[in-house]
CSV table of C-alpha atoms (C1' of nucleotides) in Angstrom, one decimal:
chain,number,residue,atom,x,y,z
A,1,MET,CA,7.0,-2.0,-6.1
A,2,GLY,CA,7.8,1.2,-8.4
A,3,ARG,CA,4.6,1.4,-9.3
A,4,GLY,CA,2.7,4.1,-10.9
A,5,ARG,CA,4.1,7.1,-12.8
A,6,ALA,CA,7.2,8.1,-12.5
A,7,PRO,CA,8.8,9.7,-9.1
A,8,CYS,CA,7.2,13.5,-8.6
A,9,CYS,CA,10.4,14.3,-6.5
A,10,ALA,CA,13.8,13.4,-5.7
A,11,LYS,CA,13.9,10.5,-3.7
A,12,VAL,CA,17.3,8.6,-4.7
A,13,GLY,CA,18.1,6.4,-2.2
A,14,LEU,CA,14.6,5.8,-0.6
A,15,ASN,CA,13.2,2.6,0.0
A,16,ARG,CA,10.1,2.3,-2.4
A,17,GLY,CA,7.1,-1.0,-3.0
A,18,SER,CA,6.5,-3.1,-0.5
A,19,TRP,CA,7.4,-2.0,3.3
A,20,THR,CA,9.2,-5.3,5.0
A,21,PRO,CA,8.5,-6.8,8.7
A,22,GLN,CA,11.5,-4.8,10.0
A,23,GLU,CA,9.9,-1.1,8.4
A,24,ASP,CA,6.8,-1.7,9.5
A,25,MET,CA,7.6,-2.0,12.9
A,26,ARG,CA,9.8,0.7,13.2
A,27,LEU,CA,6.8,2.9,12.3
A,28,ILE,CA,5.0,1.5,14.6
A,29,ALA,CA,7.7,1.7,17.1
A,30,TYR,CA,7.8,5.4,16.3
A,31,ILE,CA,4.4,6.1,16.1
A,32,GLN,CA,3.6,4.6,19.4
A,33,LYS,CA,6.1,6.4,20.7
A,34,HIS,CA,6.0,10.0,19.4
A,35,GLY,CA,2.5,10.1,17.2
A,36,HIS,CA,2.3,11.5,13.7
A,37,THR,CA,2.3,14.9,14.3
A,38,ASN,CA,4.5,15.4,10.9
A,39,TRP,CA,4.6,12.7,8.1
A,40,ARG,CA,6.9,14.6,6.2
A,41,ALA,CA,9.9,14.7,9.5
A,42,LEU,CA,8.9,11.1,10.5
A,43,PRO,CA,10.5,8.5,7.8
A,44,LYS,CA,13.4,10.8,8.8
A,45,GLN,CA,13.3,10.7,12.5
A,46,ALA,CA,12.0,7.0,12.5
A,47,GLY,CA,15.1,6.0,10.4
A,48,LEU,CA,13.3,5.2,7.8
A,49,LEU,CA,13.7,5.6,4.3
A,50,ARG,CA,10.3,5.6,3.4
A,51,CYS,CA,9.0,9.2,2.1
A,52,GLY,CA,6.3,10.5,4.5
A,53,LYS,CA,4.0,9.9,2.4
A,54,SER,CA,4.4,7.0,2.1
A,55,CYS,CA,5.0,6.1,6.0
A,56,ARG,CA,1.2,7.5,6.0
A,57,LEU,CA,-0.4,5.6,3.7
A,58,ARG,CA,1.4,2.3,5.0
A,59,TRP,CA,-0.1,3.8,9.2
A,60,ILE,CA,-3.6,4.6,7.5
A,61,ASN,CA,-3.6,1.4,5.6
A,62,TYR,CA,-2.2,-1.1,7.0
A,63,LEU,CA,-0.4,-0.5,10.0
A,64,ARG,CA,-3.6,1.6,12.2
A,65,PRO,CA,-4.6,-0.9,15.0
A,66,ASP,CA,-8.2,0.2,14.2
A,67,LEU,CA,-8.3,-1.6,10.7
A,68,LYS,CA,-10.7,-4.5,10.1
A,69,ARG,CA,-9.4,-7.0,8.4
A,70,GLY,CA,-10.8,-10.0,6.5
A,71,ASN,CA,-13.5,-9.7,3.6
A,72,PHE,CA,-16.5,-7.2,3.7
A,73,THR,CA,-19.4,-8.3,4.9
A,74,ASP,CA,-23.0,-8.2,2.8
A,75,GLU,CA,-24.2,-5.6,4.9
A,76,GLU,CA,-20.9,-3.4,4.3
A,77,GLU,CA,-20.6,-4.3,0.8
A,78,GLU,CA,-24.6,-3.0,0.4
A,79,ALA,CA,-23.8,0.0,2.4
A,80,ILE,CA,-20.9,1.1,0.1
A,81,ILE,CA,-22.8,0.9,-2.8
A,82,ARG,CA,-25.5,3.0,-1.0
A,83,LEU,CA,-23.0,5.8,-0.1
A,84,HIS,CA,-21.3,5.4,-3.5
A,85,GLY,CA,-24.5,6.0,-5.0
A,86,LEU,CA,-24.8,9.4,-2.9
A,87,LEU,CA,-21.2,10.1,-2.9
A,88,GLY,CA,-19.7,8.8,-6.0
A,89,ASN,CA,-16.1,8.4,-5.3
A,90,LYS,CA,-15.6,9.9,-2.4
A,91,TRP,CA,-13.8,7.1,-1.0
A,92,SER,CA,-12.9,8.7,2.5
A,93,LYS,CA,-16.0,9.8,3.0
A,94,ILE,CA,-17.8,6.5,2.4
A,95,ALA,CA,-14.7,5.0,4.4
A,96,ALA,CA,-15.7,7.1,7.5
A,97,CYS,CA,-19.1,5.8,7.9
A,98,LEU,CA,-17.2,2.2,8.0
A,99,PRO,CA,-15.2,1.9,11.2
A,100,GLY,CA,-12.2,0.0,10.5
A,101,ARG,CA,-11.8,0.3,6.6
A,102,THR,CA,-10.1,2.9,4.5
A,103,ASP,CA,-10.8,4.1,1.6
A,104,ASN,CA,-8.4,2.0,-0.3
A,105,GLU,CA,-10.0,-1.2,0.4
A,106,ILE,CA,-13.2,0.1,-0.2
A,107,LYS,CA,-12.2,1.6,-3.9
A,108,ASN,CA,-10.3,-1.7,-4.2
A,109,VAL,CA,-13.7,-3.4,-3.5
A,110,TRP,CA,-15.8,-1.5,-5.3
A,111,ASN,CA,-13.7,-1.8,-8.8
A,112,THR,CA,-13.3,-5.3,-8.1
A,113,HIS,CA,-16.5,-6.6,-7.0
A,114,LEU,CA,-19.2,-3.8,-6.4
A,115,LYS,CA,-19.3,-1.9,-9.7
A,116,LYS,CA,-20.0,-5.4,-11.9
A,117,LYS,CA,-22.6,-6.1,-8.9
A,118,VAL,CA,-24.2,-2.5,-9.3
A,119,ALA,CA,-23.8,-3.2,-13.1
A,120,GLN,CA,-25.6,-6.6,-12.8
A,121,ARG,CA,-28.1,-5.1,-10.9
A,122,GLU,CA,-29.1,-2.4,-13.3
A,123,LYS,CA,-28.8,-4.7,-16.1
A,124,LYS,CA,-31.1,-7.2,-14.1
A,125,LYS,CA,-33.7,-4.0,-13.3
A,126,ALA,CA,-33.5,-2.5,-16.4
A,127,GLY,CA,-34.3,-6.1,-18.1
A,128,ALA,CA,-36.8,-6.4,-15.5
A,129,GLY,CA,-38.3,-3.3,-16.1
A,130,SER,CA,-40.2,-2.6,-12.6
A,131,GLY,CA,-38.0,-0.7,-10.3
A,132,ASP,CA,-38.5,-2.4,-7.2
A,133,ALA,CA,-38.1,-0.4,-3.9
A,134,GLY,CA,-36.3,-3.3,-2.6
A,135,THR,CA,-33.1,-1.9,-4.2
A,136,PRO,CA,-33.3,1.3,-3.4
A,137,ALA,CA,-29.3,1.8,-3.7
A,138,THR,CA,-29.2,1.3,-7.5
A,139,ALA,CA,-31.9,4.1,-7.8
A,140,PRO,CA,-30.0,7.1,-7.2
A,141,LEU,CA,-26.7,4.9,-8.4
A,142,SER,CA,-26.6,6.4,-11.7
A,143,SER,CA,-27.5,10.2,-11.1
A,144,ALA,CA,-26.1,10.7,-8.1
A,145,THR,CA,-22.7,8.7,-8.5
A,146,SER,CA,-22.1,11.1,-11.9
A,147,SER,CA,-23.8,14.7,-10.3
A,148,THR,CA,-21.5,13.9,-7.1
A,149,THR,CA,-18.4,12.9,-8.6
A,150,THR,CA,-17.9,15.8,-10.7
A,151,HIS,CA,-19.2,17.8,-8.5
A,152,ASN,CA,-17.5,17.3,-5.7
A,153,SER,CA,-14.1,15.9,-7.3
A,154,SER,CA,-12.8,19.0,-7.5
A,155,GLY,CA,-10.2,17.6,-4.8
A,156,GLY,CA,-9.6,15.7,-2.0
A,157,SER,CA,-10.6,18.4,0.3
A,158,ASP,CA,-13.6,18.7,0.7
A,159,SER,CA,-13.2,15.7,3.1
A,160,GLY,CA,-10.1,16.9,4.8
A,161,ASP,CA,-10.1,14.3,7.5
A,162,GLN,CA,-12.3,12.4,8.0
A,163,CYS,CA,-15.6,13.7,8.6
A,164,GLY,CA,-13.4,16.4,9.6
A,165,THR,CA,-14.5,19.8,11.5
A,166,SER,CA,-14.8,22.2,8.1
A,167,ARG,CA,-16.7,20.1,5.6
A,168,GLU,CA,-19.5,20.5,3.5
A,169,PRO,CA,-22.7,19.7,4.5
A,170,ASP,CA,-23.4,17.0,2.0
A,171,ALA,CA,-21.0,14.2,2.7
A,172,THR,CA,-19.9,13.6,6.1
A,173,ASP,CA,-23.9,14.1,6.8
A,174,VAL,CA,-25.4,11.2,4.8
A,175,CYS,CA,-23.4,9.1,7.5
A,176,PRO,CA,-26.3,9.8,10.2
A,177,LEU,CA,-28.6,9.8,7.1
A,178,GLN,CA,-27.5,6.7,5.8
A,179,LEU,CA,-27.8,5.3,9.6
A,180,GLU,CA,-31.9,5.5,9.3
A,181,ASP,CA,-32.3,4.5,5.8
A,182,MET,CA,-30.3,1.8,5.8
A,183,ASP,CA,-30.2,-1.7,7.6
A,184,VAL,CA,-26.5,-1.6,8.8
A,185,SER,CA,-27.3,0.9,11.6
A,186,ASP,CA,-25.1,-1.6,13.4
A,187,MET,CA,-22.5,-1.6,11.6
A,188,LEU,CA,-21.5,1.9,11.0
A,189,VAL,CA,-20.5,4.1,13.5
A,190,ASP,CA,-23.5,5.8,14.3
A,191,GLY,CA,-25.7,7.4,17.2
A,192,ALA,CA,-24.7,5.2,19.4
A,193,PRO,CA,-22.8,7.2,21.9
A,194,PRO,CA,-19.1,7.2,21.2
A,195,ALA,CA,-18.0,5.7,24.6
A,196,ALA,CA,-20.0,3.3,24.5
A,197,GLN,CA,-19.4,1.9,21.5
A,198,PRO,CA,-15.6,1.7,20.8
A,199,MET,CA,-13.8,1.2,17.1
A,200,PRO,CA,-14.3,-2.6,17.0
A,201,SER,CA,-11.0,-3.2,17.4
A,202,PRO,CA,-8.8,-5.0,19.9
A,203,SER,CA,-6.5,-2.2,21.1
A,204,SER,CA,-9.0,0.3,19.9
A,205,SER,CA,-7.3,2.5,18.5
A,206,SER,CA,-5.2,5.4,17.4
A,207,SER,CA,-4.7,9.0,17.4
A,208,LEU,CA,-7.4,9.1,14.3
A,209,THR,CA,-10.6,11.3,14.2
A,210,THR,CA,-13.7,9.2,12.9
A,211,CYS,CA,-17.1,10.2,11.9
A,212,VAL,CA,-19.6,8.8,14.6
A,213,GLY,CA,-23.0,10.6,13.8
A,214,GLY,CA,-21.6,14.0,12.3
A,215,VAL,CA,-19.2,14.0,15.1
A,216,GLU,CA,-15.4,14.2,15.3
A,217,GLU,CA,-14.6,11.8,17.7
A,218,LEU,CA,-10.5,11.2,19.1
A,219,ILE,CA,-9.9,7.5,19.0
A,220,GLU,CA,-7.3,6.6,21.3
A,221,LEU,CA,-4.3,5.2,20.8
A,222,PRO,CA,-3.2,2.1,22.9
A,223,VAL,CA,0.4,3.3,24.2
A,224,ILE,CA,2.5,0.0,24.1
A,225,ASP,CA,6.1,0.7,25.6
A,226,ILE,CA,8.2,-1.0,23.3
A,227,GLU,CA,10.9,1.2,23.5
A,228,PRO,CA,13.4,-0.5,25.0
A,229,GLU,CA,12.8,-3.8,23.5
A,230,ILE,CA,11.7,-3.0,19.8
A,231,TRP,CA,13.9,-0.6,19.6
A,232,SER,CA,16.3,-2.8,20.2
A,233,ILE,CA,15.2,-5.7,18.0
A,234,ILE,CA,14.6,-2.9,15.2
A,235,ASP,CA,18.5,-1.9,15.5
A,236,GLY,CA,19.4,-5.3,15.5
A,237,GLU,CA,20.5,-6.0,19.0
A,238,SER,CA,19.8,-8.8,20.5
A,239,ALA,CA,16.7,-9.8,22.1
A,240,VAL,CA,15.5,-9.2,25.1
A,241,ALA,CA,13.3,-12.3,26.2
A,242,ARG,CA,10.3,-10.4,26.7
A,243,HIS,CA,7.9,-13.1,25.6
A,244,GLY,CA,7.6,-14.3,29.4
A,245,GLY,CA,3.7,-13.8,29.4
A,246,ASP,CA,0.6,-15.6,27.8
A,247,ALA,CA,0.1,-13.8,24.4
A,248,ALA,CA,-3.6,-14.4,25.1
A,249,ALA,CA,-3.6,-13.4,28.8
A,250,PRO,CA,-4.3,-10.0,29.0
A,251,CYS,CA,-7.7,-9.6,28.1
A,252,THR,CA,-8.7,-12.5,30.4
A,253,GLY,CA,-10.7,-11.2,33.1
A,254,THR,CA,-10.7,-7.4,33.4
A,255,GLY,CA,-13.1,-7.0,30.5
A,256,THR,CA,-13.1,-3.1,31.3
A,257,ALA,CA,-11.7,-0.6,28.8
A,258,VAL,CA,-8.6,0.8,30.5
A,259,SER,CA,-6.5,-1.1,32.4
A,260,THR,CA,-5.4,0.0,36.3
A,261,SER,CA,-2.6,-1.9,36.8
A,262,GLU,CA,1.2,-1.3,35.5
A,263,ALA,CA,1.2,-5.1,35.1
A,264,GLU,CA,-1.4,-5.6,33.1
A,265,GLU,CA,-1.0,-2.6,31.0
A,266,ALA,CA,2.4,-4.0,30.0
A,267,ALA,CA,1.1,-6.9,29.6
A,268,ALA,CA,-1.4,-5.9,27.0
A,269,ASN,CA,1.1,-3.9,25.4
A,270,ASP,CA,2.9,-6.8,25.1
A,271,TRP,CA,0.3,-8.7,24.0
A,272,TRP,CA,-0.5,-6.4,21.3
A,273,LEU,CA,2.7,-6.0,20.0
A,274,GLU,CA,2.8,-9.8,19.9
A,275,ASN,CA,0.2,-10.3,17.9
A,276,LEU,CA,1.0,-7.5,15.7
A,277,GLU,CA,4.5,-9.3,14.9
A,278,LYS,CA,2.6,-12.4,14.1
A,279,GLU,CA,0.5,-9.9,12.0
A,280,LEU,CA,3.6,-8.7,10.1
A,281,GLY,CA,5.1,-12.2,10.0
A,282,LEU,CA,7.8,-11.6,12.6
A,283,TRP,CA,6.7,-14.0,15.3
A,284,GLY,CA,8.3,-17.4,14.7
A,285,TYR,CA,9.9,-16.1,12.0
A,286,ALA,CA,11.6,-18.8,10.3
A,287,GLU,CA,14.7,-19.9,10.2
A,288,GLU,CA,15.0,-18.5,6.2
A,289,ASP,CA,13.5,-15.6,7.1
A,290,THR,CA,15.7,-14.7,10.1
A,291,GLN,CA,18.9,-15.7,6.9
A,292,ALA,CA,17.2,-13.0,4.9
A,293,HIS,CA,17.1,-10.7,8.0
A,294,PRO,CA,19.4,-11.8,10.3
A,295,ASP,CA,19.4,-9.3,12.7
A,296,LEU,CA,16.2,-10.3,13.7
A,297,LEU,CA,17.6,-13.8,14.2
A,298,ASP,CA,18.7,-13.4,17.7
A,299,HIS,CA,15.3,-11.9,18.9
A,300,TYR,CA,12.9,-14.6,17.3
A,301,THR,CA,14.8,-17.4,18.1
A,302,GLY,CA,13.5,-17.2,21.7
A,303,LEU,CA,10.1,-17.0,21.1
A,304,SER,CA,7.6,-19.4,21.6
A,305,PRO,CA,6.4,-21.2,18.2
A,306,LEU,CA,4.0,-19.6,15.9
A,307,CYS,CA,1.6,-22.6,16.5
A,308,ALA,CA,0.7,-20.6,19.6
A,309,LEU,CA,-0.9,-18.6,17.0
A,310,GLU,CA,-4.2,-20.5,16.9
A,311,GLY,CA,-7.0,-19.7,19.1
A,312,ASP,CA,-5.6,-16.5,20.0
A,313,PRO,CA,-8.5,-14.4,20.0
A,314,VAL,CA,-6.2,-10.9,18.7
A,315,SER,CA,-4.6,-13.4,16.2
A,316,THR,CA,-7.8,-13.9,15.2
A,317,TYR,CA,-9.0,-10.7,14.8
A,318,PHE,CA,-6.1,-9.6,13.0
A,319,GLN,CA,-6.7,-12.3,10.2
A,320,THR,CA,-10.1,-12.1,9.6
A,321,GLY,CA,-11.4,-9.2,11.6
A,322,PRO,CA,-12.9,-8.2,14.8
A,323,ALA,CA,-15.9,-10.3,14.9
A,324,ALA,CA,-14.5,-13.0,15.2
A,325,ALA,CA,-12.1,-12.1,18.1
A,326,GLU,CA,-13.2,-11.2,21.8
A,327,PRO,CA,-14.0,-7.7,21.7
A,328,GLU,CA,-12.3,-7.3,25.5
A,329,LEU,CA,-8.9,-5.9,25.6
A,330,LEU,CA,-7.6,-3.7,27.3
A,331,VAL,CA,-6.6,0.2,26.3
A,332,VAL,CA,-4.2,1.7,27.3
A,333,VAL,CA,-4.6,5.6,26.8
A,334,GLU,CA,-1.6,8.0,27.3
A,335,PRO,CA,-3.3,11.3,27.0
A,336,SER,CA,0.0,12.7,24.8
A,337,ALA,CA,-0.7,10.3,22.2
A,338,VAL,CA,-4.6,10.8,21.5
A,339,LEU,CA,-4.3,14.1,20.0
A,340,LEU,CA,-3.3,14.7,16.3
B,1,DA,C1',1.3,-30.5,-15.0
B,2,DA,C1',1.7,-26.0,-17.0
B,3,DA,C1',0.7,-22.4,-19.0
B,4,DA,C1',-2.4,-18.4,-19.9
B,5,DG,C1',-5.6,-15.8,-18.0
B,6,DT,C1',-7.7,-13.0,-14.3
B,7,DC,C1',-8.4,-11.0,-10.1
B,8,DT,C1',-6.9,-8.6,-5.5
B,9,DC,C1',-4.7,-5.1,-3.4
B,10,DA,C1',-0.7,-2.6,-1.7
B,11,DA,C1',1.7,1.1,-3.3
B,12,DC,C1',2.4,5.0,-6.1
B,13,DC,C1',1.6,9.5,-8.3
B,14,DG,C1',0.1,14.1,-9.4
B,15,DC,C1',-3.5,17.1,-7.5
B,16,DC,C1',-5.7,20.4,-4.5
B,17,DG,C1',-7.1,22.8,-0.2
B,18,DA,C1',-5.6,24.4,4.3
B,19,DG,C1',-2.7,27.0,6.9
B,20,DG,C1',1.2,29.4,8.1
B,21,DA,C1',4.9,32.8,7.2
C,1,DC,C1',-2.2,39.3,-0.2
C,2,DT,C1',1.3,35.9,-1.2
C,3,DC,C1',4.2,32.1,-1.3
C,4,DC,C1',5.0,27.8,0.8
C,5,DT,C1',4.5,23.6,3.1
C,6,DC,C1',2.0,19.7,4.3
C,7,DG,C1',-1.5,16.2,4.4
C,8,DG,C1',-4.9,14.2,2.4
C,9,DC,C1',-7.8,12.5,-1.4
C,10,DG,C1',-8.9,10.2,-5.9
C,11,DG,C1',-6.5,7.4,-9.6
C,12,DT,C1',-3.7,4.5,-11.6
C,13,DT,C1',-0.1,0.6,-11.6
C,14,DG,C1',1.9,-3.6,-10.8
C,15,DA,C1',3.8,-7.6,-8.6
C,16,DG,C1',1.8,-11.7,-6.9
C,17,DA,C1',-2.3,-14.9,-5.7
C,18,DC,C1',-5.8,-17.5,-8.1
C,19,DT,C1',-8.2,-20.1,-11.6
C,20,DT,C1',-8.8,-21.3,-15.7
C,21,DT,C1',-7.4,-23.9,-19.7
DNA sequence: AAAAGTCTCAACCGCCGAGGA
DNA sequence: CTCCTCGGCGGTTGAGACTTT
């Protein structure tokens, strides 16, 4: 939306501002198919009129399949407060300890809620005059925040990737450290065996690395065979009647992390994508919307109504977060998509 | 019911460091 | 060793949603 300062570089002819559902679909489809090894080149190759940064941000902050949705829990908020006390404004590092949350999201929550919350606490504390051990988060806050912030804010790259390989000892080592100190260990990605504790997403996940007890873990990207359908949708061609399956079906019964049959695989892929479409507002596109996006009309007229959404665990996941949804789902792993 | 004020959050920006040529 | 490209980070902005008057 043309926010912030003037463009730093020539971006004439590129779209800016909010992403349209079509752009989202196109980006998802491209990343599912090719991964994102080169953000710079991605928009061109994907046919998006966006800059690479914009694509990256959109993917990381919104489209990634392993993102949690919904409000922050109290535990998460407490974790953020404490981590902020230790790390300062190192949002990416804080985010690395909160699976499914993005640095942007955490930053927003801090700036909108938690900063006030902490200020109030300290005020109370100052007023009461007694430092209660029950709120250790605030104790290191003022000092640690300022010191670490100024100290570490020499740029983003001390973090590199989230809990990346080459990192300073201070930040990422906080993850395991926090786990012991905090009562949020069940929430944080922790010493639990990586394989035994996947990201809490319905289809975890993307080609990301995440901090697991200081160990870099590859999160697997669900592969969705969407090429013919989605690309045709994206290109505005007539729809393929791909909605034969039951949207909620694929996760039933199997309960295993990896599907074994191609049919299940395809069903899982359709299912995941279908729910993503719902999340993006593409599913059951209203008439006025299809008028605004006539290229999608053909596709959506053949699909089941929006009401199918209700009761669907994955829809619930996308709308409210994984806690509300059935964790079981099919994850189809394509090795080539796992690596960054 | 309408207007004004406040809040939320997605998206933009510039800067920095890593890595390759 | 220097330069260039790229990815990533943290700060900032503003449109839209929501609440209050």
